[in-house]
mmCIF file of C-alpha atoms in Angstrom:
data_model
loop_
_atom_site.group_PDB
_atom_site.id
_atom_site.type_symbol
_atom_site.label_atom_id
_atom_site.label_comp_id
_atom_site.label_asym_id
_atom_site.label_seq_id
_atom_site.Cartn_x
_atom_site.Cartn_y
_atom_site.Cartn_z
ATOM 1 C CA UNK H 1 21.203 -19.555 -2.191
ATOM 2 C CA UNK H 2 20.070 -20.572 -5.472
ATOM 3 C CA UNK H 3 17.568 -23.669 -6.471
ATOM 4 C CA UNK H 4 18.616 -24.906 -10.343
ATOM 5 C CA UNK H 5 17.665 -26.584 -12.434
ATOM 6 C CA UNK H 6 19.843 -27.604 -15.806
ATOM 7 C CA UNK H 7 18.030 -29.106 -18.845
ATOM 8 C CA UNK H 8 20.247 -30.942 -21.654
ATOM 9 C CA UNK H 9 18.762 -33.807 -23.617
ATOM 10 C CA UNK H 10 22.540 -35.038 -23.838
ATOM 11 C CA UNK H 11 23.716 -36.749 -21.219
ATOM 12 C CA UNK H 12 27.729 -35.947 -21.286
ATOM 13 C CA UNK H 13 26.525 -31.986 -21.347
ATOM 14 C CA UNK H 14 24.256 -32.258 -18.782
ATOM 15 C CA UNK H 15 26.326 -33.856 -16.173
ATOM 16 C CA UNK H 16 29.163 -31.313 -16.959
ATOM 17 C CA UNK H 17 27.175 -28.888 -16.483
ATOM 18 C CA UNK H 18 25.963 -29.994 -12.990
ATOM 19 C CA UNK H 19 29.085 -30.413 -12.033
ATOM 20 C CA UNK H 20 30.225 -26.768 -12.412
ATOM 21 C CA UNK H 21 26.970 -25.733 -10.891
ATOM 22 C CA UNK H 22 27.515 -27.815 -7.691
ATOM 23 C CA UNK H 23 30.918 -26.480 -7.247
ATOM 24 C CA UNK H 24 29.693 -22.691 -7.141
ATOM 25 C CA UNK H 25 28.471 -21.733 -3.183
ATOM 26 C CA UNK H 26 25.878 -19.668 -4.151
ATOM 27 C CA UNK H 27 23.987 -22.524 -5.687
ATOM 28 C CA UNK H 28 22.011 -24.631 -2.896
ATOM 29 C CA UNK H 29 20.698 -27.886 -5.439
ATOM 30 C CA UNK H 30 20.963 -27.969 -9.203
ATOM 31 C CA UNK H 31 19.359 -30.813 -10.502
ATOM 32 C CA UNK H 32 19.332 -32.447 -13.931
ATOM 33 C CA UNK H 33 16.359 -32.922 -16.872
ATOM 34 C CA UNK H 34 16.983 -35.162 -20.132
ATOM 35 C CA UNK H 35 14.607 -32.644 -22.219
ATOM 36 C CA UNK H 36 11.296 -30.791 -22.212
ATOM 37 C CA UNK H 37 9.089 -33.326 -20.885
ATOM 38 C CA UNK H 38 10.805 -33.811 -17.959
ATOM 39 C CA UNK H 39 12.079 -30.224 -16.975
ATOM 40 C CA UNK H 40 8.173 -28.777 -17.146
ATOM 41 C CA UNK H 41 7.351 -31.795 -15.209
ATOM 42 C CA UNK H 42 10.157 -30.679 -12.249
ATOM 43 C CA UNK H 43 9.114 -26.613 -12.777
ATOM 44 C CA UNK H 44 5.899 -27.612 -12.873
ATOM 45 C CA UNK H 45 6.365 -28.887 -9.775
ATOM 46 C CA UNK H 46 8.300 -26.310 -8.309
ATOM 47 C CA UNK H 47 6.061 -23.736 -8.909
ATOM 48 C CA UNK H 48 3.081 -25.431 -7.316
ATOM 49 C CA UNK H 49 5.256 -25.327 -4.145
ATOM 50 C CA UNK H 50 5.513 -21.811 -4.402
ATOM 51 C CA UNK H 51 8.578 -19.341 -3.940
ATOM 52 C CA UNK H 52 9.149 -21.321 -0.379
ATOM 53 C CA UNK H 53 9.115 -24.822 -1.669
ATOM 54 C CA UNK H 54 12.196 -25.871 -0.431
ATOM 55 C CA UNK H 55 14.446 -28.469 -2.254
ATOM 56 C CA UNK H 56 11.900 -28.613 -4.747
ATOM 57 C CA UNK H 57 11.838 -25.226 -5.712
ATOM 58 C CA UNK H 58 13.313 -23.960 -8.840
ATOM 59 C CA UNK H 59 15.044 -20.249 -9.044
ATOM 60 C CA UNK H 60 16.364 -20.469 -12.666
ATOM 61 C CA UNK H 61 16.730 -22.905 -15.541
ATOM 62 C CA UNK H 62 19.834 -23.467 -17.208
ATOM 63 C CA UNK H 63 17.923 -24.524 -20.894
ATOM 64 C CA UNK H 64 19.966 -25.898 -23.645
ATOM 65 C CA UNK H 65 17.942 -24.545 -27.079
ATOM 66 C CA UNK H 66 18.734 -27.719 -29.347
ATOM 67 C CA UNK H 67 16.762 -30.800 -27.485
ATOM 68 C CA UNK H 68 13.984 -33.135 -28.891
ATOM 69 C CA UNK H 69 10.760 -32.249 -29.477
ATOM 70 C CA UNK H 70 10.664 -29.218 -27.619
ATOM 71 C CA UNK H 71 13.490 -26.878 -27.586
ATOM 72 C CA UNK H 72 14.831 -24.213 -25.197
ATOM 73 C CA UNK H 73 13.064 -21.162 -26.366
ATOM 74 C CA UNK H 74 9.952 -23.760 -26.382
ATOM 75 C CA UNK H 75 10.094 -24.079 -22.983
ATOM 76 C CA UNK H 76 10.995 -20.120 -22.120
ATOM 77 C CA UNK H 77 7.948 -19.065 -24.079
ATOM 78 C CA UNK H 78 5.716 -21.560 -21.884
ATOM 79 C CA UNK H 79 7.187 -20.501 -18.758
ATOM 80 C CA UNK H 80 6.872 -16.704 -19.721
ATOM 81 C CA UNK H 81 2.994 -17.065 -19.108
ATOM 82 C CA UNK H 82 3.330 -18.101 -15.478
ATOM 83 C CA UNK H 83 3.152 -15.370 -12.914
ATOM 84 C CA UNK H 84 6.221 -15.927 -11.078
ATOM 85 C CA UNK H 85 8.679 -17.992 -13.627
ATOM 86 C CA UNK H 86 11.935 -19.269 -12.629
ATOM 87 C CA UNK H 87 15.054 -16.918 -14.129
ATOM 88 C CA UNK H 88 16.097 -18.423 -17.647
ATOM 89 C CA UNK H 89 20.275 -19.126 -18.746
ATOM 90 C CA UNK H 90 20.774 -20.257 -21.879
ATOM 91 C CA UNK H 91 23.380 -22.794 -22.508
ATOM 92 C CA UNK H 92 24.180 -23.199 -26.145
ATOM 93 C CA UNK H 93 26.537 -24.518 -29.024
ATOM 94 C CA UNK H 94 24.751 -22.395 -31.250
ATOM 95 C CA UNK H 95 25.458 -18.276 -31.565
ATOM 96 C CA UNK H 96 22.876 -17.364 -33.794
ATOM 97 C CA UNK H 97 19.676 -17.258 -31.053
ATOM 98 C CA UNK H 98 21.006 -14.851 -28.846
ATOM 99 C CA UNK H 99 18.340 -11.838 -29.785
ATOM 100 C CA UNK H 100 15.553 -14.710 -29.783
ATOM 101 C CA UNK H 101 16.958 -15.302 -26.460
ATOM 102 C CA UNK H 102 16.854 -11.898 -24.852
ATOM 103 C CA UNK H 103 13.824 -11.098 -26.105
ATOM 104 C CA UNK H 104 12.081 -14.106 -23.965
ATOM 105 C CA UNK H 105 14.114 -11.888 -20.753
ATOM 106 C CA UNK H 106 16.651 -14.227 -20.611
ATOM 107 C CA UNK H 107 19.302 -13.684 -17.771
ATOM 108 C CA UNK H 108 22.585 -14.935 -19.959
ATOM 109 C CA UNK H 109 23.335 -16.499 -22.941
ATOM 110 C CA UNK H 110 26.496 -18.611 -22.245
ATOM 111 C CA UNK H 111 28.056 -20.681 -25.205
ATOM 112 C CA UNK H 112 29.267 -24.439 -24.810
ATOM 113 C CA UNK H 113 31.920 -25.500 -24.424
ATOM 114 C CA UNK H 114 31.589 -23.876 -20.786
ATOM 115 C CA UNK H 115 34.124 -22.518 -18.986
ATOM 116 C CA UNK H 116 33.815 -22.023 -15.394
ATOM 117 C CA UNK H 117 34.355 -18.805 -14.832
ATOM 118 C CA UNK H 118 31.511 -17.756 -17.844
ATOM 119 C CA UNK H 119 29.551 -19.891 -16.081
ATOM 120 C CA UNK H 120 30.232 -18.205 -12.357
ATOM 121 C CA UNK H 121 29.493 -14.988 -14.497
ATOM 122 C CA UNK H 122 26.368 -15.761 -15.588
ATOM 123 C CA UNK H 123 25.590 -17.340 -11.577
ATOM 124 C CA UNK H 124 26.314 -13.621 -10.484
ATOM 125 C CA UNK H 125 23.732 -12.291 -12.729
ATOM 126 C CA UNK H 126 21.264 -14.663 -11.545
ATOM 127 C CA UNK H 127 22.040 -14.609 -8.039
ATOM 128 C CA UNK H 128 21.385 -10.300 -7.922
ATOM 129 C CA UNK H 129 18.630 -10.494 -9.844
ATOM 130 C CA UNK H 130 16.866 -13.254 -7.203
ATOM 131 C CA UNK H 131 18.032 -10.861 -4.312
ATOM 132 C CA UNK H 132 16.010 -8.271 -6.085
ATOM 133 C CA UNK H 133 13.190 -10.099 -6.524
ATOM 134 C CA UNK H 134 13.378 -11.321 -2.763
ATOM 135 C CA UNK H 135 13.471 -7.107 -1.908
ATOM 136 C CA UNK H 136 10.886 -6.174 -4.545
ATOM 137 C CA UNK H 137 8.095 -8.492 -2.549
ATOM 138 C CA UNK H 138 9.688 -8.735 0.593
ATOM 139 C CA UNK H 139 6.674 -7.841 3.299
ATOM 140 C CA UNK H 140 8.426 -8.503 6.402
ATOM 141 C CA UNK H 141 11.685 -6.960 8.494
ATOM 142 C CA UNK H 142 14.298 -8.407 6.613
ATOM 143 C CA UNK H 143 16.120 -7.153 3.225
ATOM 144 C CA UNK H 144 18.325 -9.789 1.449
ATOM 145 C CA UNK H 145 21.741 -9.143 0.967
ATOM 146 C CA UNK H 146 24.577 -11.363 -0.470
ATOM 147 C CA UNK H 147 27.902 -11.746 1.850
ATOM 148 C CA UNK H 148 30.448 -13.761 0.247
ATOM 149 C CA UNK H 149 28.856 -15.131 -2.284
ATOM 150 C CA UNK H 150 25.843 -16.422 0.129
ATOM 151 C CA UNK H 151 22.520 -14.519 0.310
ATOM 152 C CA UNK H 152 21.661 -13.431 3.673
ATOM 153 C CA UNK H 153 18.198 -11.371 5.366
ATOM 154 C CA UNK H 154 19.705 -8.116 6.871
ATOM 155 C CA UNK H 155 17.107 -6.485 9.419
ATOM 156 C CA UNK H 156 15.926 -3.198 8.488
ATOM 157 C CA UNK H 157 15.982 -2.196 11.532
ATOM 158 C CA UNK H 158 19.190 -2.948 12.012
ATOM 159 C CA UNK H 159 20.517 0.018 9.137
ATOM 160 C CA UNK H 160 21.624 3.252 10.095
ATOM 161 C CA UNK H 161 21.641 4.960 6.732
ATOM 162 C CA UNK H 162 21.889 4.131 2.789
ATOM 163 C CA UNK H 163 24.310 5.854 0.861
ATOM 164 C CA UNK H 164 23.645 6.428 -2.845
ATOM 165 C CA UNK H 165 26.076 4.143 -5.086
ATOM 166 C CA UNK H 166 24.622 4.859 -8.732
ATOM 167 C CA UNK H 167 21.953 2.297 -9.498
ATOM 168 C CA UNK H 168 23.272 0.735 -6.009
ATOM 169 C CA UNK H 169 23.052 1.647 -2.059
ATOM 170 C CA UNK H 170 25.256 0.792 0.444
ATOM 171 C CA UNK H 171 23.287 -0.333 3.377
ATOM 172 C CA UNK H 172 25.073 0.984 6.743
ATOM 173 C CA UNK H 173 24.606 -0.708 9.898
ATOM 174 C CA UNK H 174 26.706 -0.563 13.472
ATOM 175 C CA UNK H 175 28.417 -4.063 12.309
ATOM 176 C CA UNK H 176 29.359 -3.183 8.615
ATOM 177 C CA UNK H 177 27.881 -2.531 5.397
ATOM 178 C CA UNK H 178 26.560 -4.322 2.591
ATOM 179 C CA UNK H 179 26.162 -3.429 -1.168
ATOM 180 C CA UNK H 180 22.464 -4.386 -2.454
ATOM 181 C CA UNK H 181 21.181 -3.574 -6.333
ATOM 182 C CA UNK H 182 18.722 -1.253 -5.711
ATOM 183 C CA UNK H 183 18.232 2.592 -5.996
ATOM 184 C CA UNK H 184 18.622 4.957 -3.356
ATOM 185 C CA UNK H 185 15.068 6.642 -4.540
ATOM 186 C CA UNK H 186 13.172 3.201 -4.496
ATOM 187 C CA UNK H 187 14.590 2.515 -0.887
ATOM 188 C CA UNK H 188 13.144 5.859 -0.206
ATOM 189 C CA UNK H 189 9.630 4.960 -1.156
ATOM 190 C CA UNK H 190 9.720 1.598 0.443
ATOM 191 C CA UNK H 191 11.171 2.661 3.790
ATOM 192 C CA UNK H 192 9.110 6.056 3.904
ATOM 193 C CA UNK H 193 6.467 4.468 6.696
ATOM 194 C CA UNK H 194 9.570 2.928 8.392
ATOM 195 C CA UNK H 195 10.760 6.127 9.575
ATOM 196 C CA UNK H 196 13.701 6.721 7.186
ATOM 197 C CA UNK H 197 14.165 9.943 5.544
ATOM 198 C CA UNK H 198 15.572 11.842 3.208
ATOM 199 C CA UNK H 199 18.841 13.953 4.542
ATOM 200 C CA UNK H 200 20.792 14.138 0.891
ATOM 201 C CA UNK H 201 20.702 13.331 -2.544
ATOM 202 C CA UNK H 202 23.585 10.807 -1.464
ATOM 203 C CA UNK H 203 21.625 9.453 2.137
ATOM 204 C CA UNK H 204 18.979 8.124 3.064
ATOM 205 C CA UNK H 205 18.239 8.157 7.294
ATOM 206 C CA UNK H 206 16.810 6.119 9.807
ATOM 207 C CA UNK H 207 15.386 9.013 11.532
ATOM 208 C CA UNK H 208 15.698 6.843 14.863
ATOM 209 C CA UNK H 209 18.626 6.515 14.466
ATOM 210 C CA UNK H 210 19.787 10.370 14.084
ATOM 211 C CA UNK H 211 22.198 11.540 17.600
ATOM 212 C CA UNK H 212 22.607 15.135 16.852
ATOM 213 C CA UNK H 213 21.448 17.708 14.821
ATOM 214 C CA UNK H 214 24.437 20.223 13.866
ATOM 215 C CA UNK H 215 23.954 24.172 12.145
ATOM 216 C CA UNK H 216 27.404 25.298 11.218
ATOM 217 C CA UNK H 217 27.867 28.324 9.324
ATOM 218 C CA UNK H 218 24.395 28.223 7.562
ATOM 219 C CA UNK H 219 24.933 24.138 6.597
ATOM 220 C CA UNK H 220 22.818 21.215 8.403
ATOM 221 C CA UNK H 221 24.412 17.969 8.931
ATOM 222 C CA UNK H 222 22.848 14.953 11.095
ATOM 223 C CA UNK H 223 25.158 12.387 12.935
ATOM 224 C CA UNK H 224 24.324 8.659 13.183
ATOM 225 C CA UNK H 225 27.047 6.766 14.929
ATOM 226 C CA UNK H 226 30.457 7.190 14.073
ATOM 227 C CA UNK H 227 29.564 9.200 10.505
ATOM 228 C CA UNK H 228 28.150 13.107 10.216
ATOM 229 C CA UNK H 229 26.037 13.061 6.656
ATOM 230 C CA UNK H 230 25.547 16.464 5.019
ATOM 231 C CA UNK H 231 21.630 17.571 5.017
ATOM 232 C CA UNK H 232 20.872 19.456 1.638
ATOM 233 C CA UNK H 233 19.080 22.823 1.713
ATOM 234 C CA UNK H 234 16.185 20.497 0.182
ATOM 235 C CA UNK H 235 15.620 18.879 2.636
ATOM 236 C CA UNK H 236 16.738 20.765 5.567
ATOM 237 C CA UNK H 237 12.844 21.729 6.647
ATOM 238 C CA UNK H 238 11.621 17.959 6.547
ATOM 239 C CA UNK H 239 14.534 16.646 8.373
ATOM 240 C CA UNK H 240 14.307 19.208 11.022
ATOM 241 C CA UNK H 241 10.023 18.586 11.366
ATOM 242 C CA UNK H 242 10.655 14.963 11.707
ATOM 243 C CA UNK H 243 12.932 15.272 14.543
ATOM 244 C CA UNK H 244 10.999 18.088 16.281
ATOM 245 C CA UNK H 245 7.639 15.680 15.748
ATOM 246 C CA UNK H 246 9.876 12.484 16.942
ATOM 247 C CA UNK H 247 10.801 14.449 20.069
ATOM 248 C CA UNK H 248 7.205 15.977 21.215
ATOM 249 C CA UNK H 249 5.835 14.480 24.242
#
């Protein structure tokens, strides 16, 4: 669940917008900064904790762009030269900084007055992009996925197969399935020393997990569980090594 942190130098605008914040599940603490000084003080903060800092962590910054002394896009460009920076939503009256805005890799750009469900909208964005920065350094056993609007660590070893869903996969397991933002081919590189492999351009295998074998009429297929997933003439030699290697005393 999300850590956020909303910055408004106006006090009616900033407690409105906490309020919609609060009310969305995915968010687990939004918290509020009159202006600059204080919001670098709090993501200053933050990112001394680190990515595990609790409560006091910070996963994105909702920035208004028209505050005292420093504005929003202030504040992006000084938190563009940290390693790890927290995500950036801009919350605006003001139309005409949207490119400015994008170029400093802003998540959104959502206009005031906000309604809630631009505001859930731009909480979506945000809350993918967080569970792809969770898989893109994740080192352990775990792969996050989001169930019902709440981010959750699947096991990896707890997949069957992923299924190719355009610049998605569709993570399989005995229990369900689960729909994470991430390319079949970079699973594939990832989960290569896991023992997944290759069957189809659609499939991805945990070789493991891989009950039969089948040749029908010159075509290979593999079953895992309840599903039998077509094995392309591509890959028919490696599929067929990897099981005869798994099997060897």
């Amino acid at each position: 669940m999300l850590r956020v942190l909303a910055v408004d130098d106006e006090a009616p605008a900033l407690e409105e917008l906490l309020y919609l914040l609060r009310s969305d599940p995915r968010i687990r603490s939004a918290e509020g900064a009159r202006g600059a000084t204080e919001a670098l003080r709090l993501i200053g903060a933050a990112l001394d904790a680190g990515p595990d800092g609790g409560e006091q962590g910070v996963d994105v910054v909702f920035l208004d762009i028209h505050m005292a002394g420093l504005t929003g896009l202030d504040i992006a460009r000084l938190l563009a030269g940290f390693a790890r920076p927290p995500l950036i939503v801009f919350v605006t009256a003001h139309e005409d900084f949207a490119v400015q805005a994008f170029d400093l890799k802003a998540v959104d750009y959502v206009l005031k007055p906000v309604r809630g469900e631009r505001l859930a909208e731009a909480v979506r964005r945000v809350a993918e992009l967080t569970a792809d920065r969770g898989a893109s350094v994740q080192e352990g056993d775990q792969i996050p996925v989001e169930l019902g609007g709440v981010t959750r660590f699947l096991a990896i070893a707890d997949i069957t197969y992923a299924e190719a869903r355009g610049d998605y996969a569709r993570l399989h397991t005995a229990h369900g399935s689960h729909l994470v933002r991430i390319p079949l081919s970079t699973l594939e590189e990832r989960w290569r020393s896991r023992g997944f492999v290759r069957v189809h351009r659609s499939h991805l295998v945990a070789l493991d997990r891989i009950d039969e074998l089948r040749l029908e009429a010159g075509s290979m297929s593999v079953r895992v569980g309840d599903a039998e997933l077509p094995v392309s003439r591509r890959h028919a030699r490696t599929v067929r090594d990897r099981l005869l290697r798994r099997t060897r005393p």
